[in-house]
Amino acid sequence: MTDVRTQPQAPDLDHYGPDGRSEWLDVDWREHQKWVHVAGAPVNVIDLGEGDPIVFIHGLSGAWVNWLENLPHFAHDHRVIAMDLPGFGHSPMPAEKISIAGYGRIVDELLETLGIERAVIVGNSMGGFIGAEVALQFPARVEKLVLVSAAGISIEHQRNEPVLRVLERLDDVLILSTGWMATRSAGLARRPRARRQIMSLVAHRAERLPAPLIAEQVMGSGKPGFVPALDALTDYPIRDRLSEITCPALVVWGEKDRLVPVRDAYTFGELIANARVVVWPDTGHVAMLERPAAFNALVDEFVAE
């Protein structure tokens, strides 16, 4: 039975963004970085902590750094894995054409290579779409599924061939311009107005997020996988298959999400048999960064159930 809840006045939602000094600032991430050869290409992987595994999958134009506010928290009690999907972050393009099904196979092969038989999978945006695909293709691999503003529902009606073709021609320009901005990300991120402009599509109140966190997000963007992955997102219907997901699912959404409409949260909740939906006010597309304490506590509760 689907449990659909909105939490308008939860005490842990009083604070937007990290509260105090973030734990990730004191982690030497180089100690936890490794290259794992998957599907004919190296994949950049962060691997830290011990215990039952939790796997984090970023969204379109993202990177493993999208989970900076979450990885150290869960690493206290779990082995946490975060990757740069092929074509994003530091991972080169995959050997085959980017597709949602292909990304699902890459996640499965990565976990097999890392010796992880079964895991909780947490995905944001496109990462949620991929997490759902893993649960469909490889159900024995997924213990529980957390979908954070997951793509896959509305986007199936948003394919625009002319726009995709233009983006393909402009891809190099977009990558270069984003790279230019990334070299200046620290300075830009220090200014509240610049923070709002940089993150306005994904974070509801980006000016309240710390400058170092924004800088890391900008440096992880602008990669060659963007247009092919966008093409893949709009060309792979999943709605009619969601009822086949058998593992427990937690659907987390921001009421102010500007990229994926909140109605999609309820659609996921209706179509996945064992799903719980939580919608937070004054929150955008990246709840795990906008409400990290609340998000971490919610996922802790869900994993422990």
CSV table of C-alpha atoms in Angstrom, one decimal:
chain,number,residue,atom,x,y,z
A,1,MET,CA,0.0,0.0,0.0
A,2,THR,CA,1.3,3.4,-0.9
A,3,ASP,CA,1.8,5.9,2.0
A,4,VAL,CA,1.7,9.4,0.6
A,5,ARG,CA,2.7,12.2,3.0
A,6,THR,CA,3.5,15.8,2.9
A,7,GLN,CA,5.6,17.1,5.8
A,8,PRO,CA,4.8,20.9,6.0
A,9,GLN,CA,6.0,21.7,9.6
A,10,ALA,CA,8.5,19.0,10.5
A,11,PRO,CA,11.0,20.4,13.1
A,12,ASP,CA,14.0,19.2,11.1
A,13,LEU,CA,12.9,21.2,8.1
A,14,ASP,CA,13.3,24.5,9.9
A,15,HIS,CA,16.9,24.8,8.6
A,16,TYR,CA,17.8,25.1,4.9
A,17,GLY,CA,21.1,23.7,3.9
A,18,PRO,CA,23.8,22.3,6.2
A,19,ASP,CA,23.7,23.3,9.9
A,20,GLY,CA,27.2,24.1,11.0
A,21,ARG,CA,30.4,22.9,9.5
A,22,SER,CA,29.9,20.1,7.0
A,23,GLU,CA,31.6,16.8,7.7
A,24,TRP,CA,32.7,16.3,4.1
A,25,LEU,CA,35.1,19.3,4.4
A,26,ASP,CA,37.3,17.2,6.8
A,27,VAL,CA,37.4,14.1,4.6
A,28,ASP,CA,40.5,13.4,2.5
A,29,TRP,CA,38.5,12.1,-0.5
A,30,ARG,CA,41.7,11.0,-2.3
A,31,GLU,CA,41.9,8.1,0.2
A,32,HIS,CA,38.5,6.8,-0.9
A,33,GLN,CA,38.8,7.3,-4.7
A,34,LYS,CA,39.4,4.4,-7.0
A,35,TRP,CA,39.1,3.6,-10.7
A,36,VAL,CA,37.0,0.6,-11.5
A,37,HIS,CA,37.0,-0.9,-15.0
A,38,VAL,CA,33.4,-1.5,-16.1
A,39,ALA,CA,31.8,-2.2,-19.5
A,40,GLY,CA,35.1,-1.4,-21.3
A,41,ALA,CA,35.9,1.9,-19.6
A,42,PRO,CA,37.2,3.2,-16.3
A,43,VAL,CA,34.6,4.6,-13.8
A,44,ASN,CA,35.5,7.0,-11.1
A,45,VAL,CA,34.3,5.6,-7.8
A,46,ILE,CA,34.2,6.9,-4.2
A,47,ASP,CA,34.1,3.9,-1.7
A,48,LEU,CA,34.2,4.5,2.1
A,49,GLY,CA,32.9,3.1,5.3
A,50,GLU,CA,31.9,-0.5,6.3
A,51,GLY,CA,28.7,-2.4,6.7
A,52,ASP,CA,25.6,-2.9,4.6
A,53,PRO,CA,26.1,-1.0,1.3
A,54,ILE,CA,24.3,2.1,0.1
A,55,VAL,CA,24.9,3.2,-3.5
A,56,PHE,CA,24.4,6.8,-4.6
A,57,ILE,CA,23.6,7.7,-8.3
A,58,HIS,CA,23.8,11.3,-9.4
A,59,GLY,CA,21.6,13.0,-12.0
A,60,LEU,CA,22.0,14.6,-15.4
A,61,SER,CA,24.9,17.1,-15.5
A,62,GLY,CA,25.8,15.9,-12.0
A,63,ALA,CA,28.7,14.0,-10.4
A,64,TRP,CA,29.5,12.1,-7.2
A,65,VAL,CA,29.9,15.4,-5.4
A,66,ASN,CA,26.1,15.8,-5.5
A,67,TRP,CA,26.2,13.6,-2.4
A,68,LEU,CA,28.8,15.4,-0.3
A,69,GLU,CA,26.4,16.2,2.5
A,70,ASN,CA,25.3,12.6,2.8
A,71,LEU,CA,28.2,10.2,2.2
A,72,PRO,CA,30.1,10.9,5.5
A,73,HIS,CA,26.9,10.5,7.5
A,74,PHE,CA,26.0,7.1,6.1
A,75,ALA,CA,29.6,6.0,6.1
A,76,HIS,CA,29.5,5.8,9.9
A,77,ASP,CA,27.4,2.7,9.7
A,78,HIS,CA,27.4,1.6,6.1
A,79,ARG,CA,29.7,1.0,3.1
A,80,VAL,CA,28.8,3.9,0.8
A,81,ILE,CA,29.5,3.9,-2.9
A,82,ALA,CA,29.2,7.0,-5.2
A,83,MET,CA,30.2,7.0,-8.8
A,84,ASP,CA,30.7,9.4,-11.7
A,85,LEU,CA,28.4,7.9,-14.3
A,86,PRO,CA,30.3,7.3,-17.6
A,87,GLY,CA,30.3,10.7,-19.5
A,88,PHE,CA,30.1,12.7,-16.2
A,89,GLY,CA,32.4,14.0,-13.5
A,90,HIS,CA,35.8,12.4,-14.1
A,91,SER,CA,34.5,9.2,-15.8
A,92,PRO,CA,35.1,9.1,-19.6
A,93,MET,CA,32.4,8.4,-22.0
A,94,PRO,CA,31.3,4.7,-22.0
A,95,ALA,CA,32.3,2.3,-24.8
A,96,GLU,CA,28.7,2.0,-26.0
A,97,LYS,CA,26.0,4.6,-26.7
A,98,ILE,CA,24.6,6.1,-23.5
A,99,SER,CA,21.2,4.6,-22.6
A,100,ILE,CA,19.2,4.2,-19.4
A,101,ALA,CA,19.3,0.4,-19.8
A,102,GLY,CA,23.1,0.6,-20.4
A,103,TYR,CA,23.6,2.7,-17.3
A,104,GLY,CA,21.6,0.1,-15.4
A,105,ARG,CA,23.9,-2.7,-16.6
A,106,ILE,CA,26.9,-0.5,-15.7
A,107,VAL,CA,25.7,-0.1,-12.1
A,108,ASP,CA,25.1,-3.9,-11.9
A,109,GLU,CA,28.5,-4.7,-13.2
A,110,LEU,CA,30.2,-2.1,-10.9
A,111,LEU,CA,28.6,-3.7,-7.9
A,112,GLU,CA,29.5,-7.2,-9.0
A,113,THR,CA,33.1,-6.0,-9.5
A,114,LEU,CA,33.1,-4.4,-6.0
A,115,GLY,CA,31.8,-7.6,-4.4
A,116,ILE,CA,28.4,-6.1,-3.5
A,117,GLU,CA,25.7,-8.6,-3.8
A,118,ARG,CA,22.8,-6.5,-2.7
A,119,ALA,CA,22.4,-2.8,-1.7
A,120,VAL,CA,20.2,0.1,-1.0
A,121,ILE,CA,20.2,2.3,-4.1
A,122,VAL,CA,19.7,6.1,-3.8
A,123,GLY,CA,19.2,8.1,-7.0
A,124,ASN,CA,18.5,11.7,-7.7
A,125,SER,CA,16.8,12.9,-11.0
A,126,MET,CA,18.3,10.8,-13.8
A,127,GLY,CA,20.0,8.7,-11.1
A,128,GLY,CA,16.6,7.8,-9.7
A,129,PHE,CA,15.5,6.7,-13.2
A,130,ILE,CA,18.6,4.6,-13.4
A,131,GLY,CA,18.0,3.2,-9.9
A,132,ALA,CA,14.5,2.2,-10.9
A,133,GLU,CA,15.9,0.5,-14.0
A,134,VAL,CA,18.4,-1.5,-11.9
A,135,ALA,CA,15.5,-2.6,-9.7
A,136,LEU,CA,13.7,-3.8,-12.8
A,137,GLN,CA,16.6,-5.4,-14.6
A,138,PHE,CA,18.3,-6.8,-11.6
A,139,PRO,CA,15.8,-7.1,-8.8
A,140,ALA,CA,18.0,-9.3,-6.6
A,141,ARG,CA,20.6,-6.5,-6.6
A,142,VAL,CA,18.3,-3.9,-4.9
A,143,GLU,CA,17.3,-4.3,-1.3
A,144,LYS,CA,15.5,-0.9,-1.1
A,145,LEU,CA,15.2,2.0,-3.5
A,146,VAL,CA,15.2,5.8,-2.7
A,147,LEU,CA,14.0,8.1,-5.5
A,148,VAL,CA,14.9,11.8,-5.1
A,149,SER,CA,13.0,13.9,-7.6
A,150,ALA,CA,13.4,11.0,-10.0
A,151,ALA,CA,13.2,11.5,-13.8
A,152,GLY,CA,11.2,9.0,-16.0
A,153,ILE,CA,7.6,10.1,-15.8
A,154,SER,CA,7.0,13.6,-17.3
A,155,ILE,CA,10.1,13.5,-19.4
A,156,GLU,CA,8.7,10.8,-21.6
A,157,HIS,CA,6.5,13.5,-23.2
A,158,GLN,CA,9.2,16.1,-23.5
A,159,ARG,CA,11.3,14.8,-26.4
A,160,ASN,CA,12.2,17.6,-28.8
A,161,GLU,CA,14.2,16.4,-31.8
A,162,PRO,CA,15.2,19.8,-33.1
A,163,VAL,CA,16.3,21.0,-29.7
A,164,LEU,CA,18.4,17.8,-29.2
A,165,ARG,CA,20.1,18.3,-32.6
A,166,VAL,CA,21.0,21.9,-31.7
A,167,LEU,CA,22.3,20.9,-28.4
A,168,GLU,CA,24.5,18.3,-30.0
A,169,ARG,CA,26.1,21.0,-32.3
A,170,LEU,CA,26.6,23.3,-29.3
A,171,ASP,CA,27.9,20.6,-27.0
A,172,ASP,CA,31.5,21.6,-27.3
A,173,VAL,CA,30.7,25.2,-26.6
A,174,LEU,CA,28.6,24.3,-23.6
A,175,ILE,CA,31.4,22.2,-22.2
A,176,LEU,CA,34.0,24.9,-22.7
A,177,SER,CA,31.8,27.6,-21.2
A,178,THR,CA,31.0,25.5,-18.2
A,179,GLY,CA,34.7,24.7,-17.8
A,180,TRP,CA,35.5,28.4,-17.8
A,181,MET,CA,32.9,28.9,-15.1
A,182,ALA,CA,34.3,26.0,-13.1
A,183,THR,CA,37.7,27.6,-13.0
A,184,ARG,CA,36.1,30.6,-11.3
A,185,SER,CA,33.6,28.6,-9.2
A,186,ALA,CA,35.1,29.4,-5.8
A,187,GLY,CA,34.9,33.2,-6.4
A,188,LEU,CA,31.4,33.0,-8.0
A,189,ALA,CA,30.1,30.8,-5.2
A,190,ARG,CA,31.1,33.3,-2.5
A,191,ARG,CA,28.5,35.8,-3.8
A,192,PRO,CA,24.9,35.0,-2.8
A,193,ARG,CA,23.4,36.4,-6.0
A,194,ALA,CA,25.9,34.3,-8.1
A,195,ARG,CA,25.0,31.2,-6.0
A,196,ARG,CA,21.3,31.8,-6.8
A,197,GLN,CA,22.1,32.1,-10.6
A,198,ILE,CA,24.4,29.1,-10.7
A,199,MET,CA,22.0,26.7,-8.9
A,200,SER,CA,18.7,28.4,-9.6
A,201,LEU,CA,17.2,25.5,-11.5
A,202,VAL,CA,18.0,22.9,-8.9
A,203,ALA,CA,17.9,24.5,-5.5
A,204,HIS,CA,15.0,26.6,-4.2
A,205,ARG,CA,17.1,28.9,-2.0
A,206,ALA,CA,20.5,28.4,-3.4
A,207,GLU,CA,21.8,31.7,-1.8
A,208,ARG,CA,21.5,29.9,1.6
A,209,LEU,CA,23.8,27.1,0.6
A,210,PRO,CA,27.5,27.4,1.6
A,211,ALA,CA,29.9,28.6,-1.0
A,212,PRO,CA,32.3,25.6,-0.9
A,213,LEU,CA,29.3,23.2,-1.5
A,214,ILE,CA,28.2,25.3,-4.6
A,215,ALA,CA,31.7,25.4,-5.9
A,216,GLU,CA,32.0,21.6,-5.8
A,217,GLN,CA,28.7,21.2,-7.7
A,218,VAL,CA,29.8,23.6,-10.5
A,219,MET,CA,33.1,21.9,-10.9
A,220,GLY,CA,31.4,18.6,-11.4
A,221,SER,CA,29.2,19.8,-14.2
A,222,GLY,CA,29.7,20.5,-18.0
A,223,LYS,CA,30.7,17.1,-19.2
A,224,PRO,CA,30.3,15.3,-22.6
A,225,GLY,CA,27.6,12.9,-21.5
A,226,PHE,CA,25.0,15.6,-21.0
A,227,VAL,CA,23.4,15.6,-24.5
A,228,PRO,CA,23.5,11.8,-25.1
A,229,ALA,CA,22.1,11.2,-21.6
A,230,LEU,CA,19.3,13.8,-22.2
A,231,ASP,CA,18.5,12.0,-25.4
A,232,ALA,CA,18.4,8.7,-23.6
A,233,LEU,CA,16.1,10.1,-20.9
A,234,THR,CA,13.5,11.2,-23.3
A,235,ASP,CA,13.6,7.9,-25.3
A,236,TYR,CA,13.0,5.2,-22.7
A,237,PRO,CA,9.5,4.9,-21.2
A,238,ILE,CA,9.4,3.4,-17.8
A,239,ARG,CA,5.9,4.2,-16.5
A,240,ASP,CA,4.2,0.9,-17.5
A,241,ARG,CA,7.0,-1.1,-15.9
A,242,LEU,CA,7.1,0.5,-12.4
A,243,SER,CA,4.5,-1.9,-11.1
A,244,GLU,CA,7.1,-4.7,-11.5
A,245,ILE,CA,9.4,-3.2,-8.8
A,246,THR,CA,9.0,-5.4,-5.7
A,247,CYS,CA,11.4,-3.8,-3.3
A,248,PRO,CA,10.4,-1.1,-0.8
A,249,ALA,CA,10.7,2.4,-2.2
A,250,LEU,CA,11.0,5.8,-0.6
A,251,VAL,CA,10.1,8.7,-2.9
A,252,VAL,CA,11.4,12.1,-1.7
A,253,TRP,CA,10.5,15.3,-3.5
A,254,GLY,CA,10.7,19.1,-3.1
A,255,GLU,CA,7.4,21.0,-3.5
A,256,LYS,CA,9.3,23.7,-5.4
A,257,ASP,CA,11.1,21.4,-7.8
A,258,ARG,CA,11.4,23.3,-11.1
A,259,LEU,CA,12.8,20.5,-13.2
A,260,VAL,CA,10.6,17.5,-12.4
A,261,PRO,CA,7.0,18.3,-11.3
A,262,VAL,CA,5.9,17.2,-7.9
A,263,ARG,CA,2.9,15.3,-9.4
A,264,ASP,CA,5.5,12.8,-10.6
A,265,ALA,CA,6.2,11.9,-7.0
A,266,TYR,CA,2.7,10.8,-6.5
A,267,THR,CA,2.7,8.9,-9.8
A,268,PHE,CA,5.8,6.9,-8.6
A,269,GLY,CA,4.0,6.3,-5.3
A,270,GLU,CA,0.9,5.0,-7.1
A,271,LEU,CA,2.7,2.8,-9.5
A,272,ILE,CA,5.3,1.2,-7.2
A,273,ALA,CA,3.4,-1.2,-4.9
A,274,ASN,CA,5.5,-0.8,-1.8
A,275,ALA,CA,6.2,2.9,-1.9
A,276,ARG,CA,6.2,5.8,0.6
A,277,VAL,CA,6.1,9.4,-0.7
A,278,VAL,CA,7.4,12.4,1.2
A,279,VAL,CA,7.1,15.9,-0.2
A,280,TRP,CA,8.9,18.8,1.5
A,281,PRO,CA,7.9,22.5,1.2
A,282,ASP,CA,10.4,25.2,0.2
A,283,THR,CA,12.6,22.6,-1.3
A,284,GLY,CA,13.7,22.1,-4.9
A,285,HIS,CA,15.3,19.4,-7.0
A,286,VAL,CA,18.2,18.4,-4.7
A,287,ALA,CA,16.6,17.7,-1.4
A,288,MET,CA,19.7,15.8,-0.2
A,289,LEU,CA,21.7,19.1,-0.4
A,290,GLU,CA,18.9,21.5,0.5
A,291,ARG,CA,17.7,19.5,3.6
A,292,PRO,CA,20.7,17.3,4.4
A,293,ALA,CA,19.9,16.6,8.0
A,294,ALA,CA,16.3,15.8,7.3
A,295,PHE,CA,17.2,13.7,4.3
A,296,ASN,CA,19.8,11.7,6.1
A,297,ALA,CA,17.5,11.1,9.0
A,298,LEU,CA,14.6,10.0,6.7
A,299,VAL,CA,16.8,7.6,4.8
A,300,ASP,CA,18.3,6.2,8.0
A,301,GLU,CA,14.7,5.5,9.2
A,302,PHE,CA,13.8,3.9,5.9
A,303,VAL,CA,16.9,1.7,5.7
A,304,ALA,CA,16.4,0.5,9.3
A,305,GLU,CA,12.7,-0.4,8.8
